[in-house]
mmCIF file of C-alpha atoms in Angstrom:
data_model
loop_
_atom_site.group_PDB
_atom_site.id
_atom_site.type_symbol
_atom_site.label_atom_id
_atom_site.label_comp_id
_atom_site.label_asym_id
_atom_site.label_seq_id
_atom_site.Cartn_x
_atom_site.Cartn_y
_atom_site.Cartn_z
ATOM 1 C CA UNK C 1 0.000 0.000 0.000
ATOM 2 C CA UNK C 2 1.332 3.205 -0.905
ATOM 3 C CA UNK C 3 2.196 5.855 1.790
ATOM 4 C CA UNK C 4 -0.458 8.100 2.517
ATOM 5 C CA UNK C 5 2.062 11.144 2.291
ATOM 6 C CA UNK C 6 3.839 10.042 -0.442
ATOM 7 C CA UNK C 7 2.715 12.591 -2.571
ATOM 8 C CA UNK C 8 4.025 15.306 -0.441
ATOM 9 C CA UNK C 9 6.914 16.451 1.711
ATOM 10 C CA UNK C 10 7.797 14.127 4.885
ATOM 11 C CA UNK C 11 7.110 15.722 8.475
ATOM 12 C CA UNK C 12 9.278 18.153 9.030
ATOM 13 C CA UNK C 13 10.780 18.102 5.533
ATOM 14 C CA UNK C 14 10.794 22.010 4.260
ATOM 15 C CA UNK C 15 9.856 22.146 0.125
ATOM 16 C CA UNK C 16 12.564 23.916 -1.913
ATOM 17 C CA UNK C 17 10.224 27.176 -2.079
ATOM 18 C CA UNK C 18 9.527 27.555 1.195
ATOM 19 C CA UNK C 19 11.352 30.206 3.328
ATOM 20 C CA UNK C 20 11.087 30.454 6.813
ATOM 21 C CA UNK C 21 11.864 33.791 8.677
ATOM 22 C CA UNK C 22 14.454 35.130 10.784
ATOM 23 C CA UNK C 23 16.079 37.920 13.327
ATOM 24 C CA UNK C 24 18.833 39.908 12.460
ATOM 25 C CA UNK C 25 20.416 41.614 15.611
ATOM 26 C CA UNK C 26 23.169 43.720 16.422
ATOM 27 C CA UNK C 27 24.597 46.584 18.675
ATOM 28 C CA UNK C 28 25.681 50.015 18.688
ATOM 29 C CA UNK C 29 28.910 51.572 19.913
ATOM 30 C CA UNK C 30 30.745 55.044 19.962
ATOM 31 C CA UNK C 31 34.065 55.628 19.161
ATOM 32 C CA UNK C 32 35.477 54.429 22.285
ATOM 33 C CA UNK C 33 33.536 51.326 22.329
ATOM 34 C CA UNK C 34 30.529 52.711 24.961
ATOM 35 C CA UNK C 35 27.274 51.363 23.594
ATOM 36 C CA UNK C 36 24.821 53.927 21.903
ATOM 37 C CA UNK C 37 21.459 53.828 23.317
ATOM 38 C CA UNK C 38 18.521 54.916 22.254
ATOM 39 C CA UNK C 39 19.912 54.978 18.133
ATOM 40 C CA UNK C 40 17.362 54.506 15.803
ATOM 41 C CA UNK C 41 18.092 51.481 13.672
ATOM 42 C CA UNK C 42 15.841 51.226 10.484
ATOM 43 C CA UNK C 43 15.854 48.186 8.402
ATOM 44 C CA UNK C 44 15.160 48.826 4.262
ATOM 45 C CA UNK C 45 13.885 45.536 2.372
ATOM 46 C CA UNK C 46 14.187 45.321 -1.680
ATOM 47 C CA UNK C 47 11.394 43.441 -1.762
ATOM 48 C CA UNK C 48 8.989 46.981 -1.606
ATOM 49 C CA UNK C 49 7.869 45.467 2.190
ATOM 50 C CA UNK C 50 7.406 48.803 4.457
ATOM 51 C CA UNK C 51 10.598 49.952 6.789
ATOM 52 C CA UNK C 52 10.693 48.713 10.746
ATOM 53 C CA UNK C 53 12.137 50.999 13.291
ATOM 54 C CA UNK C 54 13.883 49.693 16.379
ATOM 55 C CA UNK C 55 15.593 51.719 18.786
ATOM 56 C CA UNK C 56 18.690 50.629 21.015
ATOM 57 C CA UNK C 57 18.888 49.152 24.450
ATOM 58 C CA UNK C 58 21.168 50.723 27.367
ATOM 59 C CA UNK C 59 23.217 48.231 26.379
ATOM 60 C CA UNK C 60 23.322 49.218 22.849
ATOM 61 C CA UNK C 61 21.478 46.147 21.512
ATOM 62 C CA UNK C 62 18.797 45.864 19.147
ATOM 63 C CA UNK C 63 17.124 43.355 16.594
ATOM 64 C CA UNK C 64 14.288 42.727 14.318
ATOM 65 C CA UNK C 65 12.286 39.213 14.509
ATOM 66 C CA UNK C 66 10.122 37.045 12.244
ATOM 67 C CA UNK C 67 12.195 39.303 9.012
ATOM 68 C CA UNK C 68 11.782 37.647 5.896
ATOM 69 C CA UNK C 69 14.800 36.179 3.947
ATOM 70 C CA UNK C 70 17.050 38.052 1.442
ATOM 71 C CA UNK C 71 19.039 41.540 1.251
ATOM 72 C CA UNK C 72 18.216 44.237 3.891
ATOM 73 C CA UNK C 73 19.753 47.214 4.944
ATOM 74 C CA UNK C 74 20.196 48.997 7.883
ATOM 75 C CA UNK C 75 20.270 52.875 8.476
ATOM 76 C CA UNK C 76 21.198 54.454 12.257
ATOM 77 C CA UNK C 77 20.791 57.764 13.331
ATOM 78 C CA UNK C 78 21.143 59.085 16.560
ATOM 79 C CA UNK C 79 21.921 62.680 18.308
ATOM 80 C CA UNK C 80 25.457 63.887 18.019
ATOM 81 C CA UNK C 81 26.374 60.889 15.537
ATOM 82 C CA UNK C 82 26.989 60.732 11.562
ATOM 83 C CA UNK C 83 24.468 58.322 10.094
ATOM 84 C CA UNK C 84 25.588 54.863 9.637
ATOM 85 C CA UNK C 85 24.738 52.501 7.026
ATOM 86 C CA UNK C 86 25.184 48.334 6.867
ATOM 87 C CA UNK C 87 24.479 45.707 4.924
ATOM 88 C CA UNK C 88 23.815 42.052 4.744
ATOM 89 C CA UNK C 89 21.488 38.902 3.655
ATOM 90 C CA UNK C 90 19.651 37.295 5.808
ATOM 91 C CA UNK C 91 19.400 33.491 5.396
ATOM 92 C CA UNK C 92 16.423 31.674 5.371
ATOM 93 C CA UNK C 93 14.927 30.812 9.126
ATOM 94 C CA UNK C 94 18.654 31.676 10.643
ATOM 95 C CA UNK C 95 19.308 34.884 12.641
ATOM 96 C CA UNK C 96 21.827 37.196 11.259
ATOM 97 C CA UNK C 97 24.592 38.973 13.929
ATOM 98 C CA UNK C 98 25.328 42.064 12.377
ATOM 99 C CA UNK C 99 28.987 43.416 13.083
ATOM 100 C CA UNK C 100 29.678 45.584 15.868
ATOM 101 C CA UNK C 101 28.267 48.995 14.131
ATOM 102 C CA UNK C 102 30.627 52.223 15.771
ATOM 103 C CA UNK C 103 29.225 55.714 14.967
ATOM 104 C CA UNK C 104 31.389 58.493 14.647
ATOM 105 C CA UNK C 105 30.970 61.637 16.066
ATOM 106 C CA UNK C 106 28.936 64.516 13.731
ATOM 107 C CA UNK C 107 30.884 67.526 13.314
ATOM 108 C CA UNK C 108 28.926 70.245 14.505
ATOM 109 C CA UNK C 109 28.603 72.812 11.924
ATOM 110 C CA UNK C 110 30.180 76.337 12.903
ATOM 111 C CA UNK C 111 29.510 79.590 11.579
ATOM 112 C CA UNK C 112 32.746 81.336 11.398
ATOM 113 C CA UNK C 113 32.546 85.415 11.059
ATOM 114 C CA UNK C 114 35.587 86.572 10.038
ATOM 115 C CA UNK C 115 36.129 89.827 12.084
ATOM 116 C CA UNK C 116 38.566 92.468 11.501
ATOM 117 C CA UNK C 117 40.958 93.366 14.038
ATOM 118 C CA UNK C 118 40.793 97.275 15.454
ATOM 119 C CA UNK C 119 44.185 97.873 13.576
ATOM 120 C CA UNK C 120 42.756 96.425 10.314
ATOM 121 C CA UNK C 121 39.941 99.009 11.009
ATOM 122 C CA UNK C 122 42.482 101.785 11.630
ATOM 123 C CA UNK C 123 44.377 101.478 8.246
ATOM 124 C CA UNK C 124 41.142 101.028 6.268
ATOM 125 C CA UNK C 125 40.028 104.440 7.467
ATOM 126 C CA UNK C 126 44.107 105.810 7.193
ATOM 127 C CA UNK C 127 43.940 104.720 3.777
ATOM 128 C CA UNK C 128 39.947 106.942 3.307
ATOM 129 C CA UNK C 129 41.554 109.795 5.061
ATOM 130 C CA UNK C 130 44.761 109.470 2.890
ATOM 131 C CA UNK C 131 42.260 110.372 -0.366
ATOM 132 C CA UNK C 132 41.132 113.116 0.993
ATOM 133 C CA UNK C 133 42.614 115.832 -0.779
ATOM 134 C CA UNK C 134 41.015 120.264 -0.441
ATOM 135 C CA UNK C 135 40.403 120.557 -4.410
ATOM 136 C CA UNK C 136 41.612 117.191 -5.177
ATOM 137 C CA UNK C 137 45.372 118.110 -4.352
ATOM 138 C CA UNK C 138 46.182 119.643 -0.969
ATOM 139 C CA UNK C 139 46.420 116.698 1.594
ATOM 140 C CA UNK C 140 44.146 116.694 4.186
ATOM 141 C CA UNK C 141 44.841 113.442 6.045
ATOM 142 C CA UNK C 142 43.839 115.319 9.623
ATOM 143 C CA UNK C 143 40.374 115.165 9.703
ATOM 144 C CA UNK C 144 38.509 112.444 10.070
ATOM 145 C CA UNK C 145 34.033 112.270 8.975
ATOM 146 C CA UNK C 146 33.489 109.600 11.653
ATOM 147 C CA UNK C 147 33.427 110.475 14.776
ATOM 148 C CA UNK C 148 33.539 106.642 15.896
ATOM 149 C CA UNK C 149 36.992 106.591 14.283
ATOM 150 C CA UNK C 150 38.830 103.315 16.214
ATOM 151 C CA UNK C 151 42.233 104.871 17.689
ATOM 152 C CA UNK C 152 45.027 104.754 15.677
ATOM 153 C CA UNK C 153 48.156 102.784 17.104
ATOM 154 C CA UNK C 154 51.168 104.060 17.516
ATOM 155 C CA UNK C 155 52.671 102.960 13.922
ATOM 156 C CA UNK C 156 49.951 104.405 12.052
ATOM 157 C CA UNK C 157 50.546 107.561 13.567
ATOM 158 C CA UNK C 158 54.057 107.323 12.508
ATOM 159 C CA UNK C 159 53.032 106.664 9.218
ATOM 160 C CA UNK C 160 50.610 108.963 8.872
ATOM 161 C CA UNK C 161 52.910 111.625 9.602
ATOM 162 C CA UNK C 162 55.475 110.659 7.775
ATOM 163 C CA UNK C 163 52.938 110.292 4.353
ATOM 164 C CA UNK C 164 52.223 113.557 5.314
ATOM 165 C CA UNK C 165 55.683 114.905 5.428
ATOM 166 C CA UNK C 166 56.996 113.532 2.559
ATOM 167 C CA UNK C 167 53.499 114.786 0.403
ATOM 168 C CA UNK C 168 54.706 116.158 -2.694
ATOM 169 C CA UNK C 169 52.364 119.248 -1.772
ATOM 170 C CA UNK C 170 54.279 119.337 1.705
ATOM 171 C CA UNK C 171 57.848 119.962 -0.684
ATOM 172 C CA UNK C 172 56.391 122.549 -2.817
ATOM 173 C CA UNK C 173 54.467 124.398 -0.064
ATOM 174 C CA UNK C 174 57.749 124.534 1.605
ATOM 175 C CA UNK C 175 59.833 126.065 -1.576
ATOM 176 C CA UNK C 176 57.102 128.735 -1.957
ATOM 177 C CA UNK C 177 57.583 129.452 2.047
ATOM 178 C CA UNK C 178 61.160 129.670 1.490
ATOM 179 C CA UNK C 179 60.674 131.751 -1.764
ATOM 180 C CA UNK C 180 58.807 134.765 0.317
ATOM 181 C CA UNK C 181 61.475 134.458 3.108
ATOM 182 C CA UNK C 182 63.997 135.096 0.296
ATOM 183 C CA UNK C 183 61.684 137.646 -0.837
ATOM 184 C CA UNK C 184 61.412 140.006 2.253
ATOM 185 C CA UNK C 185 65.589 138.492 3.816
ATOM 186 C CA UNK C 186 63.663 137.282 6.653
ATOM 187 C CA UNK C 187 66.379 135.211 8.815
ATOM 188 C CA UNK C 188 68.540 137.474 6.551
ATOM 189 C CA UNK C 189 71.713 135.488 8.776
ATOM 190 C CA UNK C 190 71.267 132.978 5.488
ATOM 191 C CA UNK C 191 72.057 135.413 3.017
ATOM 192 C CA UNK C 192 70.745 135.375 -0.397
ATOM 193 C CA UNK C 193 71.761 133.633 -3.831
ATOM 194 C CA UNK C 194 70.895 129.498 -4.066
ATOM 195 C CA UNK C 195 72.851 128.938 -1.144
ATOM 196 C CA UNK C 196 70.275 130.941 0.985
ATOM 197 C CA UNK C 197 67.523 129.715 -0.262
ATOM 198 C CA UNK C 198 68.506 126.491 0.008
ATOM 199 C CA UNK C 199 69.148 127.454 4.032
ATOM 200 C CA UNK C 200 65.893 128.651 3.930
ATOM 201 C CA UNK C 201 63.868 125.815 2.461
ATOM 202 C CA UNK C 202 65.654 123.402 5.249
ATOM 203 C CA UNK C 203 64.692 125.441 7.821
ATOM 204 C CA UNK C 204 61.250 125.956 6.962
ATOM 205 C CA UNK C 205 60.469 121.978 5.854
ATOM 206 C CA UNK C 206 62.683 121.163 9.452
ATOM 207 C CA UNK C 207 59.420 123.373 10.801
ATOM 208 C CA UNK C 208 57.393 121.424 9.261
ATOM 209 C CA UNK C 209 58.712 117.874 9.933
ATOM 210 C CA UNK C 210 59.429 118.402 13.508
ATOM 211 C CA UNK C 211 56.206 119.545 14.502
ATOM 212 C CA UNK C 212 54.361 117.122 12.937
ATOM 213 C CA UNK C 213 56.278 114.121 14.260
ATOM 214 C CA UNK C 214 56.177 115.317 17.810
ATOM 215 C CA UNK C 215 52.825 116.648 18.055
ATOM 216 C CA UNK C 216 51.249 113.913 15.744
ATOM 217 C CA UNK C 217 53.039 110.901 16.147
ATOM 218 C CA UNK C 218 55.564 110.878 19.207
ATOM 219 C CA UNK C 219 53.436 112.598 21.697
ATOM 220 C CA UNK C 220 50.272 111.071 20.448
ATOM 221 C CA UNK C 221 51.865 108.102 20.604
ATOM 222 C CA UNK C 222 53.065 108.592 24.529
ATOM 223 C CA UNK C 223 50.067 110.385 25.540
ATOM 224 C CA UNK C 224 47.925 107.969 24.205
ATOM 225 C CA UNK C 225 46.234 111.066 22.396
ATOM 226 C CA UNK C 226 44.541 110.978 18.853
ATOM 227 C CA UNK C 227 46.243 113.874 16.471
ATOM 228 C CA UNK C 228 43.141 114.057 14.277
ATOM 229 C CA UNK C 229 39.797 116.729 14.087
ATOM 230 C CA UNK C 230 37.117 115.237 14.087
ATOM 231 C CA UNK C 231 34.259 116.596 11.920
ATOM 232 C CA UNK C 232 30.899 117.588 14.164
ATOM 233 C CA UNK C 233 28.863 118.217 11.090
ATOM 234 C CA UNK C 234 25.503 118.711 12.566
ATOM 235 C CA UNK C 235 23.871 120.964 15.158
ATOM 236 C CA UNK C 236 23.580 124.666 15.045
ATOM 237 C CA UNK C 237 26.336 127.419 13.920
ATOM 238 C CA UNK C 238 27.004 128.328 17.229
ATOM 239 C CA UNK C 239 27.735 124.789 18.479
ATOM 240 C CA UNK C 240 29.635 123.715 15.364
ATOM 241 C CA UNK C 241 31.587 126.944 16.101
ATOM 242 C CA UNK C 242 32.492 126.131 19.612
ATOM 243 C CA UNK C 243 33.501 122.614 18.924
ATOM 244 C CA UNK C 244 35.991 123.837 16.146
ATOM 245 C CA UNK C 245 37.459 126.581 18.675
ATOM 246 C CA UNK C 246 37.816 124.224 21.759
ATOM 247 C CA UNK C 247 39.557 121.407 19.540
ATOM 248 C CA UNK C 248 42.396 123.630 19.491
ATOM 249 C CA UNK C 249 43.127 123.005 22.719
ATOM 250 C CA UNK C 250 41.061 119.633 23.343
ATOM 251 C CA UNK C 251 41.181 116.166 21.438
ATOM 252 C CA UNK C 252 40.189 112.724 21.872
ATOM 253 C CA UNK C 253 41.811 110.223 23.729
ATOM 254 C CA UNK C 254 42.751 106.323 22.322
ATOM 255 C CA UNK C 255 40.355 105.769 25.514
ATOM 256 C CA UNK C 256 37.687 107.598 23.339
ATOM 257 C CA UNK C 257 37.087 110.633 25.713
ATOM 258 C CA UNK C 258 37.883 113.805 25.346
ATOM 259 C CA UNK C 259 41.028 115.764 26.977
ATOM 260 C CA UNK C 260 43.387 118.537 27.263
ATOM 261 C CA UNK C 261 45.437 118.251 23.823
ATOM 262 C CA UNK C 262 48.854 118.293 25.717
ATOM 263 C CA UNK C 263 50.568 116.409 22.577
ATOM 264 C CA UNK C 264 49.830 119.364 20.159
ATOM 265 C CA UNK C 265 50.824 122.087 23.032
ATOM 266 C CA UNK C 266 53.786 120.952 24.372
ATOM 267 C CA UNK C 267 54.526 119.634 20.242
ATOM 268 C CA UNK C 268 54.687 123.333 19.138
ATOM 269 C CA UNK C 269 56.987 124.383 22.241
ATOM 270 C CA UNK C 270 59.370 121.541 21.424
ATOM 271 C CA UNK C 271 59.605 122.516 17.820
ATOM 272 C CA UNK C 272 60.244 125.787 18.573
ATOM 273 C CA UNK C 273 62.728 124.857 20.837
ATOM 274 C CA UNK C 274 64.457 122.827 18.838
ATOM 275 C CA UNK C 275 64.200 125.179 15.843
ATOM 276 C CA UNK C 276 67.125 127.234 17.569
ATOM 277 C CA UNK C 277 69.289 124.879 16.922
ATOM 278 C CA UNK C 278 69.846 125.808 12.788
ATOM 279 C CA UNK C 279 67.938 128.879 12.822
ATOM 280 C CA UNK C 280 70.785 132.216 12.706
ATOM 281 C CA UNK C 281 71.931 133.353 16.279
ATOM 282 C CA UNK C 282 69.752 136.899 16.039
ATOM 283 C CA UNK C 283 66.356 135.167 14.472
ATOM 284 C CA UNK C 284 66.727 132.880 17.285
ATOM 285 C CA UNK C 285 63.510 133.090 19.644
ATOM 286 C CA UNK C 286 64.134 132.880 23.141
ATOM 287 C CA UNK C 287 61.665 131.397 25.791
ATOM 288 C CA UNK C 288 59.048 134.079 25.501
ATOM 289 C CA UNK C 289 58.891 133.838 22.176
ATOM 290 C CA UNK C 290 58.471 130.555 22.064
ATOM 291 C CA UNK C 291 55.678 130.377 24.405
ATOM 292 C CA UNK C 292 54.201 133.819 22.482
ATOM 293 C CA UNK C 293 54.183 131.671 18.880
ATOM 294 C CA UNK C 294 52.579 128.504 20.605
ATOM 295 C CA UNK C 295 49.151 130.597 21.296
ATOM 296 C CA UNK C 296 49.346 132.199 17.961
ATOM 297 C CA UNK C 297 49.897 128.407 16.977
ATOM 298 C CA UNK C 298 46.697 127.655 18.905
ATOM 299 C CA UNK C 299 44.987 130.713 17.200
ATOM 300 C CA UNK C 300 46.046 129.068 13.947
ATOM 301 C CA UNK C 301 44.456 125.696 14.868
ATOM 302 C CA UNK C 302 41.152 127.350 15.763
ATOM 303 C CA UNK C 303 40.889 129.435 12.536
ATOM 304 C CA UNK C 304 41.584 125.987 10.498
ATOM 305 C CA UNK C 305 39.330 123.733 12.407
ATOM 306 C CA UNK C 306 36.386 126.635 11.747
ATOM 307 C CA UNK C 307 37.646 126.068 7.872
ATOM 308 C CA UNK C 308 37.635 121.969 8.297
ATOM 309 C CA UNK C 309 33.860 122.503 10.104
ATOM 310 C CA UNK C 310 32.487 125.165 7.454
ATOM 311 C CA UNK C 311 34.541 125.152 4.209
ATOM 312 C CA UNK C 312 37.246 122.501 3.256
ATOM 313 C CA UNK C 313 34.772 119.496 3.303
ATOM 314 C CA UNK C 314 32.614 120.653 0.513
ATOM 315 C CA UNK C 315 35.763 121.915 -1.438
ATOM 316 C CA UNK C 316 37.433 118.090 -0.982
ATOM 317 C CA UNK C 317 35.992 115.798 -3.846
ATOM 318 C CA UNK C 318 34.573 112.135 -2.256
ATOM 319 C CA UNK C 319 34.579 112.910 0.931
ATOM 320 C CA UNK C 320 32.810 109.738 3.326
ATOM 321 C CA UNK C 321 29.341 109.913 4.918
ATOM 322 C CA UNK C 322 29.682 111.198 9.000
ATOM 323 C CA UNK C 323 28.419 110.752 12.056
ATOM 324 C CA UNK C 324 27.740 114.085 14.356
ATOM 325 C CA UNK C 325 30.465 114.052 16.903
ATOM 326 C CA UNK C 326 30.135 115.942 20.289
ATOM 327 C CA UNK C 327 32.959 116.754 22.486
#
């Protein structure tokens, strides 16, 4: 008699297209080898079935059960991590150990602003003020339009007055000075011809070098003073009148506050002072004098700060928007 299952599969025998499920498992690490809980582990199928979702253990453990046979992948995320990817092909009815999956650490994305230092800032606006020329050709680095200038360090005041002194306007101011001087024999010690002249012109640029350098850049510099003006701009006449006059004798501090302008006082005495030196023995000026010619330099600095306030800006071509300044 023939065996009532021969027509089929003996118990327990499995048919060649039947395929029995399985697990796939795993765990989770960080770079040092600490488990990762809490990652979310999502497994992909090819076979169009929908995504599962597991997350991690404390441990770092996690798996999938009753998963169908075939390729899968796996996708983890978690907080602080780069997403990880893996791979494999689970055999029929058999549970697959995925290996040991380590996340690396997400680089956390920074925005860098690139700022410029206050001495970047200071030769930005050296190099506006430097362009500033009354009519396009008489320098005018002095001045400043904004009133939140950032203080100048000590080099840049150096520079500054040395661009300043070696200004081809600076040279031919100075031969014209020394012309009239030849004109009328003042310091007539020189005598005349080329040779005074040429006494004249050294004496008068000397003038001219020496007081800038020690009231603009070596006292400044000491002091911790600024040498500049700074343009008010705004307010009434009377105001805009006052400021000019009391910068004579005032200026702003590299602390940003205003003060006594010792470095352009005590400047014009030492330049005087050391004018005796190569000016002749009679045109010499003695202490008096010198003290006399440092208010009539003061009286000089008022009348051209009223010109910087009133006049010069709108004769010097592209000049840079201000803000009002108040001392």
């Amino acid at each position: 008699m023939p065996d009532a299952q021969g027509t089929g599969a003996s118990a327990g025998q499995q048919l060649p297209d039947q395929r029995l499920s399985g697990s796939i498992s795993g765990t989770i690490v960080d770079p040092t080898g600490a488990p990762v809980a809490a990652a979310r582990v999502r497994l992909s199928r090819e076979d169009q079935s929908p995504d599962q979702d597991v997350l991690s253990g404390d441990d770092g453990q996690f798996s999938f059960a009753s998963v169908a046979p075939g390729p899968f992948q796996l996708t983890i995320t978690s907080a602080g991590f780069t997403t990880q990817s893996s791979s494999g092909n689970l055999p029929s009815g058999e549970t697959y150990a995925v290996p040991q999956i380590a996340l690396a650490l997400a680089t956390a994305a920074t925005e860098v602003r690139v700022v410029p230092s206050r001495t970047e800032v200071a030769e930005d606006q050296i190099k506006v003020q430097e362009k500033q020329r009354v009519l396009g050709v008489v320098p005018n680095f002095y001045v400043t339009y904004d009133h939140h200038a950032v203080p100048l360090t000590s080099k840049q005041k150096f520079e500054l007055a040395w661009k300043t002194t070696v200004d081809p306007v600076t040279f031919g101011v100075t031969g014209v000075v020394a012309g009239i001087q030849q004109a009328q024999n003042e310091f007539s010690g020189y005598g005349q011809g080329a040779q005074g002249y040429a006494k004249r012109y050294g004496a008068s640029y000397a003038d001219a070098v020496t007081g800038t350098l020690i009231g603009s850049a070596i006292l400044p510099s000491l002091l911790k003073q600024d040498p500049r003006y700074f343009y008010k701009g705004t307010g009434s006449k009377r105001s805009r009148i006052l400021y000019a006059i009391a910068n004579s004798v005032i200026c702003k501090g590299d602390n940003g506050h205003w003060q006594a302008n010792y470095s352009s006082i005590l400047g014009s005495l030492a330049a005087g002072g050391i004018s005796n030196l190569y000016y002749p023995a009679k045109d010499r000026e003695g202490a008096e004098l010198t003290f006399e010619n440092t208010l009539i330099g003061i009286g000089e600095t008022a009348a051209v700060n009223l010109l910087q306030e009133f006049v010069i800006r709108k004769l010097t071509p592209n000049v840079p928007a201000h803000e009002p300044a108040n001392p």
